[in-house]
Each structure stands twice: as C-alpha cells, then as structure tokens.
Amino acid sequence: MDRETTYNFAAGPSTLPTAVLKTAAAEMLNYNGSGMSVMEMSHRSKAYKAIFDETKERFKRLMNVPDTHEVLFLQGGGSTQFSMIPLNLMGEGGCADYAVTGNFAKIAANEAKKYGKVNIAADTSDCSHTRIPAQSELALDSGARYFYYCANNTIYGTEWKYTPDTGSVPLCCDMSSDICTRPVDFSKYAVVFAGAQKNIGPAGVTVAVVKKSLAGSELPCTPLMLSYKTMIDKDSMYNTPPCYSIYILGLVLKWIEQSGGIEAMERAKEKKSSLLYEAIDSSKLFYCPAERESRSWMNVVFRTESAELDEEFHKAAASSGFVNIKGHRLVGGMRASCYNAMPLEGVERLADFIAKFDKEH
Ligand SMILES: *Cc1c(COP(=O)(O)O)cnc(C)c1O
C-alpha cells in the first residue's frame, strides 16, 4: 500500500495532512538550524519556547479565544478531563448537570459522581444514542456549577447542532472529535477540551481552554498535576509537556490557517459528510442509525441489515484503499470519519464506492 492511494477513515488517531508530515520529516534531524530534532530539545530552551508560544497564539487566533480564557496543552488524553473538570469545578458539596448522549459522556458523568452530585440532564441510552436531545428536553438544575456535554459523539455518529442554553450556568464541552470545525463562543464555556488525535494532531496532547476566573477552587484532594490552576500558573509547563505532539499540533494549525481557517473547515465538513449521507440514503443496502437532524458532520456511521455484508464491505473497501472504516466495537457496522485532514477526493471516491457496492449486491 502507498500513501497516495490509501484513505484512512479512522476515528482516532486519524489521518494527518501529508504536507504536515512532510515538513516534520524534513525537520526531523535538524530543526531550523538548531542541529537537533524537536524531540531532543529542552522544553525550556529558546527554540522550543518559540514553537510552543507560536502554537498557542495560533490556536487562540484561529478559534478567537478571548483573554478571559487560557489555552492549555495537557497530557492524559481527553479522558483525563473527565476527572479534571469535576475536581476543579464541582466545589465541596457541589452539583453538576450532565447530558449523556454517548459512551464518552457516560464515562465523564460516572467519573464526576466520585466528586459531587451529578444531575443527569438528559440521557439518550433508551434509543441507543441515535439522537441529540432538544433544548426543551434538558432537565437543568439551576444550582449546577456547570453543564457538561459531548459536542460530537464519535462512536454513535451524532452531533449537537446547537449550543445548549443553560442561563448563567457555564458549559463544559468535550470537543475531541469536532474541535476546529466551527467557531465557538468561549464566553459561554468554563472548559472546552479536545484530545488532539482526532481533528488537529497526534495523540499525546489535549488542548483545554479554561476560563481563568473559575480555576483555583479545586477540591483539596486534587492531584497537583490535575489542577487547572497549576497549569495556568506555569503555562502548561509545570512538568515536561508533550513537546513533540505540541510541535505537530502547531504544524496542523498552520495548515488549517493556510487552508482558509475555521470557516473553510466548516464548509468542507458539511460538503464531505453530505456526500456520504447522500450515497447512503440513495442506496438500497445501507442506512444510518442516527436520526437525520442529529447526524454527525465528522463521523458518518452506517450499516447494512447484515453483519456478514458489513464484514464484506469492510474487506472490499480496504482492498480499494479505504481503510479503518469499521464501526466502533460497541455498535458494529461502518464508520467513516471525515476529519479536517481527510481530503474531499477521498470522500468522493468512498461515496462512489458505496454506490458501486450497493449496485453489485
Ligand atoms: C476519543 C474520544 C475521547 C477519548 O479520548 P482519549 O484521548 O483517548 O482519552 C473522549 N471524547 C471523545 C468525544 C472522543 O472522541
């Protein structure tokens, strides 16, 4: 297999822009005349500090992050934020609202229960998480310290198409699989976080945008490394940050900027996912379990009525260069992830492949 004829539809870690990987390869042994690889640099060195600062500035610029919020580069994946959020924001005897619209939100809610009272504001498990609740369905607790939701449900292929209105209660959002695909009004958010490995970089770094005024009242048991205050005060460098992952993240953000920024990513995701949904909807064989209004722009989840036929599709797709198209083990079927770095051409070819497979079966 070669790169030119392979389209990697993996849900994460996922495809990265070829241009970014080429730059990284060219700079691998000698970064910018330093005589060393970024991997070998001290995180306190001038050369590395420049990479770090530029990456942070670029994220702030691209996403319009206001000065009320700090951009952090953390470790432990998106999953560590499931603990960090309640530890830092719940407060002693506090309570928080959670919308359970998928597996990751459920894990987050269960984690939060260890630290305070959790009000399940919505739960779509009765319909196997095939839809996003409407605003009117959210059972909000006015005393909640925050409202938590997962913007895009990577496994089930559903996505919030609106920002929940929670009055004065700030939002916390897992944007691991749809960060940098649309503008975000950070003034409504206490925390937005995303593991980089879906849409903006490699595994190893998690971007967290934290409202500074809400940091500093963590529970006394909060580990030093899980305190937003620690990381804000030390500019994500209390300890050694994931240096190389941050460098690649920086290259991806530069690529996004050069490709037209967030607006261009937004247009591209709508175009790519609608091509696939059209191919699925106009087929006899395939269908989407997710409700139409809740369909994800990022992870197109679909299937046939038969597990054997799904298996046949995976194999045929892979031998035509469309790899990692298997659905998550919790749901089976197929999943084509159309993140920022997936070229339109890959999606067009997959849509044709779906139509061809449908005709032949
Ligand atoms: C992948 C994913 C996670 C888990 O991320 P890790 O970095 O593996 O901990 C959490 N939330 C969402 C929405 C995801 O897609």
mmCIF file of C-alpha atoms and ligand atoms in Angstrom:
data_model
loop_
_atom_site.group_PDB
_atom_site.id
_atom_site.type_symbol
_atom_site.label_atom_id
_atom_site.label_comp_id
_atom_site.label_asym_id
_atom_site.label_seq_id
_atom_site.Cartn_x
_atom_site.Cartn_y
_atom_site.Cartn_z
ATOM 1 C CA MET A 1 0.000 0.000 0.000
ATOM 2 C CA ASP A 2 1.180 3.539 -0.557
ATOM 3 C CA ARG A 3 0.043 6.846 0.852
ATOM 4 C CA GLU A 4 -1.318 8.242 -2.430
ATOM 5 C CA THR A 5 -3.914 5.501 -2.800
ATOM 6 C CA THR A 6 -4.783 4.983 0.873
ATOM 7 C CA TYR A 7 -7.592 6.911 2.530
ATOM 8 C CA ASN A 8 -7.528 6.461 6.283
ATOM 9 C CA PHE A 9 -11.043 6.943 7.698
ATOM 10 C CA ALA A 10 -10.001 6.019 11.255
ATOM 11 C CA ALA A 11 -11.855 7.667 14.142
ATOM 12 C CA GLY A 12 -8.648 8.387 16.052
ATOM 13 C CA PRO A 13 -5.734 8.566 15.903
ATOM 14 C CA SER A 14 -6.571 9.651 12.399
ATOM 15 C CA THR A 15 -5.218 10.946 9.144
ATOM 16 C CA LEU A 16 -2.926 13.997 9.201
ATOM 17 C CA PRO A 17 -2.246 16.394 6.324
ATOM 18 C CA THR A 18 0.507 14.993 4.101
ATOM 19 C CA ALA A 19 2.080 18.458 3.921
ATOM 20 C CA VAL A 20 2.426 18.490 7.716
ATOM 21 C CA LEU A 21 4.117 15.092 7.779
ATOM 22 C CA LYS A 22 6.492 16.152 5.011
ATOM 23 C CA THR A 23 7.511 19.258 6.968
ATOM 24 C CA ALA A 24 8.015 17.178 10.104
ATOM 25 C CA ALA A 25 10.102 14.681 8.133
ATOM 26 C CA ALA A 26 12.260 17.412 6.616
ATOM 27 C CA GLU A 27 12.802 18.953 10.054
ATOM 28 C CA MET A 28 13.235 15.661 11.885
ATOM 29 C CA LEU A 29 17.016 15.608 12.197
ATOM 30 C CA ASN A 30 17.748 19.312 12.283
ATOM 31 C CA TYR A 31 15.039 21.759 13.306
ATOM 32 C CA ASN A 32 15.602 25.237 11.925
ATOM 33 C CA GLY A 33 19.398 25.056 12.075
ATOM 34 C CA SER A 34 19.442 24.023 15.745
ATOM 35 C CA GLY A 35 21.373 20.851 14.925
ATOM 36 C CA MET A 36 18.803 18.741 16.726
ATOM 37 C CA SER A 37 15.338 17.277 16.454
ATOM 38 C CA VAL A 38 12.407 18.923 18.252
ATOM 39 C CA MET A 39 12.183 15.605 20.113
ATOM 40 C CA GLU A 40 15.590 16.214 21.635
ATOM 41 C CA MET A 41 15.101 19.792 22.768
ATOM 42 C CA SER A 42 14.746 21.012 26.309
ATOM 43 C CA HIS A 43 11.215 22.256 26.835
ATOM 44 C CA ARG A 44 12.771 25.320 28.476
ATOM 45 C CA SER A 45 15.021 26.114 25.501
ATOM 46 C CA LYS A 46 14.528 29.260 23.466
ATOM 47 C CA ALA A 47 13.974 27.262 20.267
ATOM 48 C CA TYR A 48 11.248 25.133 21.840
ATOM 49 C CA LYS A 49 9.616 28.042 23.653
ATOM 50 C CA ALA A 50 9.175 29.725 20.266
ATOM 51 C CA ILE A 51 7.379 26.641 18.894
ATOM 52 C CA PHE A 52 5.177 26.445 21.988
ATOM 53 C CA ASP A 53 4.250 30.140 22.019
ATOM 54 C CA GLU A 54 3.502 30.201 18.319
ATOM 55 C CA THR A 55 1.252 27.134 18.602
ATOM 56 C CA LYS A 56 -0.680 28.644 21.481
ATOM 57 C CA GLU A 57 -1.037 32.010 19.742
ATOM 58 C CA ARG A 58 -2.164 30.332 16.540
ATOM 59 C CA PHE A 59 -4.854 28.332 18.357
ATOM 60 C CA LYS A 60 -6.103 31.495 20.073
ATOM 61 C CA ARG A 61 -6.191 33.371 16.772
ATOM 62 C CA LEU A 62 -7.873 30.600 14.779
ATOM 63 C CA MET A 63 -10.546 29.939 17.391
ATOM 64 C CA ASN A 64 -10.935 33.510 18.656
ATOM 65 C CA VAL A 65 -10.147 32.608 22.252
ATOM 66 C CA PRO A 66 -10.702 35.665 24.482
ATOM 67 C CA ASP A 67 -8.188 36.758 27.143
ATOM 68 C CA THR A 68 -10.576 35.585 29.862
ATOM 69 C CA HIS A 69 -9.589 32.034 28.889
ATOM 70 C CA GLU A 70 -6.266 30.191 28.966
ATOM 71 C CA VAL A 71 -5.191 27.656 26.347
ATOM 72 C CA LEU A 72 -3.518 24.649 27.985
ATOM 73 C CA PHE A 73 -1.628 21.744 26.430
ATOM 74 C CA LEU A 74 -2.131 18.769 28.718
ATOM 75 C CA GLN A 75 -1.444 15.044 28.850
ATOM 76 C CA GLY A 76 -3.618 12.088 29.769
ATOM 77 C CA GLY A 77 -5.886 12.312 26.711
ATOM 78 C CA GLY A 78 -9.413 13.614 26.548
ATOM 79 C CA SER A 79 -10.301 11.076 29.249
ATOM 80 C CA THR A 80 -8.262 12.814 31.966
ATOM 81 C CA GLN A 81 -10.533 15.838 31.531
ATOM 82 C CA PHE A 82 -13.421 13.647 32.727
ATOM 83 C CA SER A 83 -11.739 13.848 36.159
ATOM 84 C CA MET A 84 -10.144 17.287 35.914
ATOM 85 C CA ILE A 85 -13.428 19.063 35.248
ATOM 86 C CA PRO A 86 -15.272 17.884 38.396
ATOM 87 C CA LEU A 87 -12.126 18.098 40.555
ATOM 88 C CA ASN A 88 -11.644 21.732 39.599
ATOM 89 C CA LEU A 89 -15.187 22.988 39.135
ATOM 90 C CA MET A 90 -17.579 20.959 41.275
ATOM 91 C CA GLY A 91 -16.612 22.541 44.617
ATOM 92 C CA GLU A 92 -17.278 20.981 48.044
ATOM 93 C CA GLY A 93 -20.803 19.557 48.111
ATOM 94 C CA GLY A 94 -21.430 20.889 44.632
ATOM 95 C CA CYS A 95 -23.536 19.535 41.826
ATOM 96 C CA ALA A 96 -23.305 19.494 38.036
ATOM 97 C CA ASP A 97 -25.565 18.746 35.056
ATOM 98 C CA TYR A 98 -24.527 16.049 32.583
ATOM 99 C CA ALA A 99 -26.075 15.245 29.228
ATOM 100 C CA VAL A 100 -25.399 11.575 28.494
ATOM 101 C CA THR A 101 -25.545 11.248 24.718
ATOM 102 C CA GLY A 102 -22.928 8.558 24.246
ATOM 103 C CA ASN A 103 -20.224 6.443 25.765
ATOM 104 C CA PHE A 104 -17.683 9.184 26.487
ATOM 105 C CA ALA A 105 -20.278 11.448 28.149
ATOM 106 C CA LYS A 106 -21.410 8.498 30.254
ATOM 107 C CA ILE A 107 -17.871 7.804 31.443
ATOM 108 C CA ALA A 108 -17.486 11.507 32.240
ATOM 109 C CA ALA A 109 -20.725 11.533 34.281
ATOM 110 C CA ASN A 110 -19.682 8.421 36.205
ATOM 111 C CA GLU A 111 -16.303 9.941 36.951
ATOM 112 C CA ALA A 112 -17.938 13.160 38.216
ATOM 113 C CA LYS A 113 -20.105 11.158 40.651
ATOM 114 C CA LYS A 114 -16.941 10.442 42.640
ATOM 115 C CA TYR A 115 -16.564 14.141 43.445
ATOM 116 C CA GLY A 116 -20.054 15.540 43.813
ATOM 117 C CA LYS A 117 -23.707 15.264 42.908
ATOM 118 C CA VAL A 118 -24.480 14.609 39.272
ATOM 119 C CA ASN A 119 -27.816 15.536 37.756
ATOM 120 C CA ILE A 120 -28.444 13.648 34.521
ATOM 121 C CA ALA A 121 -29.966 16.474 32.486
ATOM 122 C CA ALA A 122 -30.599 14.178 29.518
ATOM 123 C CA ASP A 123 -29.900 10.547 28.688
ATOM 124 C CA THR A 124 -30.385 9.062 25.248
ATOM 125 C CA SER A 125 -29.399 5.494 26.119
ATOM 126 C CA ASP A 126 -33.034 4.374 25.715
ATOM 127 C CA CYS A 127 -32.668 4.937 21.957
ATOM 128 C CA SER A 128 -29.054 3.672 21.753
ATOM 129 C CA HIS A 129 -27.778 7.255 21.491
ATOM 130 C CA THR A 130 -29.134 7.735 17.988
ATOM 131 C CA ARG A 131 -30.197 11.318 18.637
ATOM 132 C CA ILE A 132 -29.313 14.555 20.415
ATOM 133 C CA PRO A 133 -31.898 15.867 22.906
ATOM 134 C CA ALA A 134 -33.706 19.123 22.112
ATOM 135 C CA GLN A 135 -33.180 22.163 24.312
ATOM 136 C CA SER A 136 -36.705 21.679 25.740
ATOM 137 C CA GLU A 137 -35.801 18.182 26.926
ATOM 138 C CA LEU A 138 -32.859 19.279 29.069
ATOM 139 C CA ALA A 139 -33.726 18.892 32.752
ATOM 140 C CA LEU A 140 -31.491 21.642 34.111
ATOM 141 C CA ASP A 141 -30.574 22.158 37.742
ATOM 142 C CA SER A 142 -30.315 25.885 38.451
ATOM 143 C CA GLY A 143 -27.802 25.166 41.245
ATOM 144 C CA ALA A 144 -25.417 23.304 38.950
ATOM 145 C CA ARG A 145 -21.809 24.510 38.893
ATOM 146 C CA TYR A 146 -21.602 23.610 35.200
ATOM 147 C CA PHE A 147 -23.419 21.807 32.396
ATOM 148 C CA TYR A 148 -21.386 19.077 30.691
ATOM 149 C CA TYR A 149 -21.918 17.686 27.204
ATOM 150 C CA CYS A 150 -20.010 15.992 24.410
ATOM 151 C CA ALA A 151 -20.391 18.001 21.192
ATOM 152 C CA ASN A 152 -19.794 15.123 18.799
ATOM 153 C CA ASN A 153 -20.415 11.506 19.699
ATOM 154 C CA THR A 154 -17.599 9.790 17.844
ATOM 155 C CA ILE A 155 -18.971 6.265 18.345
ATOM 156 C CA TYR A 156 -22.661 6.850 17.566
ATOM 157 C CA GLY A 157 -22.264 9.440 14.813
ATOM 158 C CA THR A 158 -24.426 12.156 16.367
ATOM 159 C CA GLU A 159 -23.557 15.803 16.937
ATOM 160 C CA TRP A 160 -25.092 18.741 18.801
ATOM 161 C CA LYS A 161 -26.262 21.257 16.196
ATOM 162 C CA TYR A 162 -26.945 23.903 18.810
ATOM 163 C CA THR A 163 -25.256 25.280 21.898
ATOM 164 C CA PRO A 164 -27.316 24.399 24.982
ATOM 165 C CA ASP A 165 -28.872 27.410 26.689
ATOM 166 C CA THR A 166 -28.236 26.988 30.413
ATOM 167 C CA GLY A 167 -28.759 30.549 31.612
ATOM 168 C CA SER A 168 -25.960 31.569 33.927
ATOM 169 C CA VAL A 169 -24.610 28.027 34.336
ATOM 170 C CA PRO A 170 -21.331 27.760 32.378
ATOM 171 C CA LEU A 171 -20.785 24.992 29.850
ATOM 172 C CA CYS A 172 -18.105 22.312 29.806
ATOM 173 C CA CYS A 173 -17.684 20.560 26.499
ATOM 174 C CA ASP A 174 -15.798 17.587 25.110
ATOM 175 C CA MET A 175 -14.923 18.657 21.552
ATOM 176 C CA SER A 176 -12.399 15.855 20.985
ATOM 177 C CA SER A 177 -13.848 14.914 17.623
ATOM 178 C CA ASP A 178 -15.085 18.265 16.302
ATOM 179 C CA ILE A 179 -12.721 20.944 17.584
ATOM 180 C CA CYS A 180 -11.651 23.443 14.910
ATOM 181 C CA THR A 181 -14.585 22.669 12.614
ATOM 182 C CA ARG A 182 -16.758 25.641 13.601
ATOM 183 C CA PRO A 183 -16.470 28.842 15.621
ATOM 184 C CA VAL A 184 -17.031 28.611 19.386
ATOM 185 C CA ASP A 185 -18.347 31.387 21.633
ATOM 186 C CA PHE A 186 -15.982 30.763 24.539
ATOM 187 C CA SER A 187 -17.745 33.297 26.762
ATOM 188 C CA LYS A 188 -20.346 30.585 27.458
ATOM 189 C CA TYR A 189 -17.772 27.981 28.433
ATOM 190 C CA ALA A 190 -15.913 27.153 31.619
ATOM 191 C CA VAL A 191 -13.890 24.460 29.831
ATOM 192 C CA VAL A 192 -13.629 23.223 26.262
ATOM 193 C CA PHE A 193 -11.267 20.321 25.711
ATOM 194 C CA ALA A 194 -10.138 18.062 22.899
ATOM 195 C CA GLY A 195 -7.679 15.213 22.614
ATOM 196 C CA ALA A 196 -5.697 16.293 19.541
ATOM 197 C CA GLN A 197 -5.590 12.916 17.795
ATOM 198 C CA LYS A 198 -8.934 13.177 16.012
ATOM 199 C CA ASN A 199 -9.014 16.514 14.297
ATOM 200 C CA ILE A 200 -5.908 18.562 14.984
ATOM 201 C CA GLY A 201 -2.833 16.466 15.623
ATOM 202 C CA PRO A 202 -1.262 13.315 17.002
ATOM 203 C CA ALA A 203 -2.078 11.517 20.261
ATOM 204 C CA GLY A 204 -0.311 12.748 23.372
ATOM 205 C CA VAL A 205 -1.600 16.283 23.719
ATOM 206 C CA THR A 206 -5.018 17.501 24.856
ATOM 207 C CA VAL A 207 -5.986 21.105 24.284
ATOM 208 C CA ALA A 208 -8.043 22.592 27.131
ATOM 209 C CA VAL A 209 -9.451 26.109 27.026
ATOM 210 C CA VAL A 210 -10.214 27.115 30.595
ATOM 211 C CA LYS A 211 -11.948 30.196 31.967
ATOM 212 C CA LYS A 212 -9.277 31.641 34.240
ATOM 213 C CA SER A 213 -11.640 33.088 36.853
ATOM 214 C CA LEU A 214 -13.078 29.609 37.531
ATOM 215 C CA ALA A 215 -9.708 27.982 38.239
ATOM 216 C CA GLY A 216 -8.269 27.878 41.741
ATOM 217 C CA SER A 217 -11.179 26.408 43.710
ATOM 218 C CA GLU A 218 -10.326 22.766 43.139
ATOM 219 C CA LEU A 219 -11.233 20.142 45.737
ATOM 220 C CA PRO A 220 -8.470 19.756 48.358
ATOM 221 C CA CYS A 221 -7.778 16.182 47.195
ATOM 222 C CA THR A 222 -6.987 17.351 43.643
ATOM 223 C CA PRO A 223 -3.627 15.991 42.495
ATOM 224 C CA LEU A 224 -1.200 18.793 41.694
ATOM 225 C CA MET A 225 -0.985 17.655 38.070
ATOM 226 C CA LEU A 226 -4.784 17.732 37.698
ATOM 227 C CA SER A 227 -5.213 21.301 38.872
ATOM 228 C CA TYR A 228 -6.036 23.835 36.147
ATOM 229 C CA LYS A 229 -4.511 26.488 38.419
ATOM 230 C CA THR A 230 -1.145 24.691 38.437
ATOM 231 C CA MET A 231 -1.120 24.502 34.677
ATOM 232 C CA ILE A 232 -2.360 28.069 34.128
ATOM 233 C CA ASP A 233 0.259 29.470 36.505
ATOM 234 C CA LYS A 234 3.039 27.502 34.783
ATOM 235 C CA ASP A 235 1.820 27.975 31.195
ATOM 236 C CA SER A 236 1.318 24.182 30.780
ATOM 237 C CA MET A 237 4.941 23.623 31.830
ATOM 238 C CA TYR A 238 4.697 22.631 35.471
ATOM 239 C CA ASN A 239 6.410 19.480 34.245
ATOM 240 C CA THR A 240 7.656 18.404 30.823
ATOM 241 C CA PRO A 241 4.841 18.941 28.336
ATOM 242 C CA PRO A 242 4.270 16.588 25.350
ATOM 243 C CA CYS A 243 6.779 18.610 23.318
ATOM 244 C CA TYR A 244 6.728 16.784 20.011
ATOM 245 C CA SER A 245 2.941 16.389 19.905
ATOM 246 C CA ILE A 246 2.581 20.129 20.517
ATOM 247 C CA TYR A 247 5.008 20.811 17.644
ATOM 248 C CA ILE A 248 2.918 18.652 15.253
ATOM 249 C CA LEU A 249 -0.273 20.297 16.548
ATOM 250 C CA GLY A 250 1.325 23.633 15.657
ATOM 251 C CA LEU A 251 2.029 22.445 12.110
ATOM 252 C CA VAL A 252 -1.575 21.236 11.729
ATOM 253 C CA LEU A 253 -2.943 24.578 12.976
ATOM 254 C CA LYS A 254 -0.704 26.369 10.473
ATOM 255 C CA TRP A 255 -2.071 24.086 7.741
ATOM 256 C CA ILE A 256 -5.658 24.928 8.829
ATOM 257 C CA GLU A 257 -4.840 28.623 8.710
ATOM 258 C CA GLN A 258 -3.252 28.319 5.253
ATOM 259 C CA SER A 259 -6.248 26.285 4.056
ATOM 260 C CA GLY A 260 -8.669 29.106 4.856
ATOM 261 C CA GLY A 261 -9.154 28.771 8.608
ATOM 262 C CA ILE A 262 -12.138 27.541 10.583
ATOM 263 C CA GLU A 263 -14.701 28.789 8.034
ATOM 264 C CA ALA A 264 -13.045 26.651 5.343
ATOM 265 C CA MET A 265 -13.026 23.617 7.663
ATOM 266 C CA GLU A 266 -16.721 24.208 8.375
ATOM 267 C CA ARG A 267 -17.629 24.328 4.686
ATOM 268 C CA ALA A 268 -15.503 21.253 3.961
ATOM 269 C CA LYS A 269 -17.046 19.119 6.721
ATOM 270 C CA GLU A 270 -20.582 19.898 5.513
ATOM 271 C CA LYS A 271 -19.661 19.060 1.938
ATOM 272 C CA LYS A 272 -17.815 15.842 2.820
ATOM 273 C CA SER A 273 -20.408 14.398 5.191
ATOM 274 C CA SER A 274 -23.351 15.280 2.945
ATOM 275 C CA LEU A 275 -21.716 13.432 0.036
ATOM 276 C CA LEU A 276 -21.578 10.287 2.159
ATOM 277 C CA TYR A 277 -25.082 10.674 3.622
ATOM 278 C CA GLU A 278 -26.455 11.156 0.096
ATOM 279 C CA ALA A 279 -24.739 7.974 -1.075
ATOM 280 C CA ILE A 280 -26.115 6.055 1.919
ATOM 281 C CA ASP A 281 -29.648 7.484 1.657
ATOM 282 C CA SER A 282 -29.900 6.742 -2.044
ATOM 283 C CA SER A 283 -28.724 3.148 -1.626
ATOM 284 C CA LYS A 284 -30.954 0.121 -1.031
ATOM 285 C CA LEU A 285 -28.405 -1.620 1.158
ATOM 286 C CA PHE A 286 -27.153 0.965 3.625
ATOM 287 C CA TYR A 287 -28.792 3.060 6.326
ATOM 288 C CA CYS A 288 -27.751 5.391 9.149
ATOM 289 C CA PRO A 289 -28.882 4.506 12.672
ATOM 290 C CA ALA A 290 -28.638 8.168 13.740
ATOM 291 C CA GLU A 291 -31.688 10.404 13.379
ATOM 292 C CA ARG A 292 -31.364 12.742 10.424
ATOM 293 C CA GLU A 293 -31.319 16.010 12.433
ATOM 294 C CA SER A 294 -28.666 14.643 14.781
ATOM 295 C CA ARG A 295 -26.279 13.245 12.171
ATOM 296 C CA SER A 296 -22.626 13.987 12.750
ATOM 297 C CA TRP A 297 -20.581 16.042 10.303
ATOM 298 C CA MET A 298 -17.468 14.247 11.460
ATOM 299 C CA ASN A 299 -18.203 10.541 11.920
ATOM 300 C CA VAL A 300 -20.579 9.065 9.369
ATOM 301 C CA VAL A 301 -21.961 5.899 10.975
ATOM 302 C CA PHE A 302 -23.824 3.497 8.702
ATOM 303 C CA ARG A 303 -24.583 -0.186 8.237
ATOM 304 C CA THR A 304 -26.481 -2.821 6.316
ATOM 305 C CA GLU A 305 -29.067 -5.196 7.790
ATOM 306 C CA SER A 306 -26.492 -7.980 7.851
ATOM 307 C CA ALA A 307 -23.285 -8.308 9.874
ATOM 308 C CA GLU A 308 -21.843 -10.574 7.139
ATOM 309 C CA LEU A 309 -22.479 -7.947 4.493
ATOM 310 C CA ASP A 310 -20.897 -5.279 6.745
ATOM 311 C CA GLU A 311 -17.848 -7.502 7.001
ATOM 312 C CA GLU A 312 -17.760 -7.938 3.242
ATOM 313 C CA PHE A 313 -17.953 -4.161 2.847
ATOM 314 C CA HIS A 314 -15.010 -3.596 5.243
ATOM 315 C CA LYS A 315 -12.873 -6.034 3.284
ATOM 316 C CA ALA A 316 -13.829 -4.728 -0.150
ATOM 317 C CA ALA A 317 -13.335 -1.125 0.985
ATOM 318 C CA ALA A 318 -9.916 -1.887 2.476
ATOM 319 C CA SER A 319 -8.705 -3.578 -0.680
ATOM 320 C CA SER A 320 -9.779 -0.483 -2.625
ATOM 321 C CA GLY A 321 -7.742 1.763 -0.316
ATOM 322 C CA PHE A 322 -10.485 2.891 2.121
ATOM 323 C CA VAL A 323 -9.072 1.706 5.426
ATOM 324 C CA ASN A 324 -10.264 1.748 9.047
ATOM 325 C CA ILE A 325 -13.903 2.004 8.105
ATOM 326 C CA LYS A 326 -15.137 -0.494 10.700
ATOM 327 C CA GLY A 327 -17.610 0.852 13.257
ATOM 328 C CA HIS A 328 -16.726 1.014 16.952
ATOM 329 C CA ARG A 329 -16.927 -2.361 18.689
ATOM 330 C CA LEU A 330 -19.911 -1.120 20.766
ATOM 331 C CA VAL A 331 -22.084 -0.568 17.679
ATOM 332 C CA GLY A 332 -20.571 -2.544 14.775
ATOM 333 C CA GLY A 333 -21.335 -1.615 11.159
ATOM 334 C CA MET A 334 -19.283 1.088 9.483
ATOM 335 C CA ARG A 335 -17.904 4.477 10.387
ATOM 336 C CA ALA A 336 -16.199 6.883 8.015
ATOM 337 C CA SER A 337 -14.534 9.719 9.891
ATOM 338 C CA CYS A 338 -14.251 12.883 7.818
ATOM 339 C CA TYR A 339 -11.938 14.995 9.934
ATOM 340 C CA ASN A 340 -10.241 18.172 8.726
ATOM 341 C CA ALA A 341 -7.300 16.351 7.132
ATOM 342 C CA MET A 342 -9.448 13.941 5.080
ATOM 343 C CA PRO A 343 -9.306 15.274 1.517
ATOM 344 C CA LEU A 344 -12.575 15.833 -0.357
ATOM 345 C CA GLU A 345 -11.283 13.491 -3.041
ATOM 346 C CA GLY A 346 -11.110 10.599 -0.547
ATOM 347 C CA VAL A 347 -14.737 11.160 0.406
ATOM 348 C CA GLU A 348 -15.873 11.484 -3.227
ATOM 349 C CA ARG A 349 -14.211 8.172 -4.022
ATOM 350 C CA LEU A 350 -15.737 6.491 -0.997
ATOM 351 C CA ALA A 351 -19.209 7.781 -1.956
ATOM 352 C CA ASP A 352 -18.721 6.263 -5.432
ATOM 353 C CA PHE A 353 -17.538 3.039 -3.842
ATOM 354 C CA ILE A 354 -20.663 2.872 -1.644
ATOM 355 C CA ALA A 355 -22.873 3.338 -4.737
ATOM 356 C CA LYS A 356 -20.954 0.677 -6.652
ATOM 357 C CA PHE A 357 -21.119 -1.823 -3.779
ATOM 358 C CA ASP A 358 -24.852 -1.170 -3.460
ATOM 359 C CA LYS A 359 -25.430 -1.866 -7.154
ATOM 360 C CA GLU A 360 -23.411 -5.079 -7.078
ATOM 361 C CA HIS A 361 -25.249 -6.510 -4.073
HETATM 362 C C1 LIG B 1 -11.660 9.730 21.548
HETATM 363 C C2 LIG B 1 -12.550 10.486 22.414
HETATM 364 C C3 LIG B 1 -12.324 10.590 23.795
HETATM 365 C C4 LIG B 1 -11.203 9.870 24.488
HETATM 366 O O1 LIG B 1 -10.014 10.472 24.190
HETATM 367 P P1 LIG B 1 -8.638 9.918 24.756
HETATM 368 O O2 LIG B 1 -7.668 10.958 24.275
HETATM 369 O O3 LIG B 1 -8.421 8.569 24.159
HETATM 370 O O4 LIG B 1 -8.739 9.865 26.229
HETATM 371 C C5 LIG B 1 -13.180 11.373 24.540
HETATM 372 N N1 LIG B 1 -14.222 12.003 23.970
HETATM 373 C C6 LIG B 1 -14.471 11.919 22.650
HETATM 374 C C7 LIG B 1 -15.639 12.643 22.073
HETATM 375 C C8 LIG B 1 -13.657 11.155 21.828
HETATM 376 O O5 LIG B 1 -13.913 11.062 20.519
#
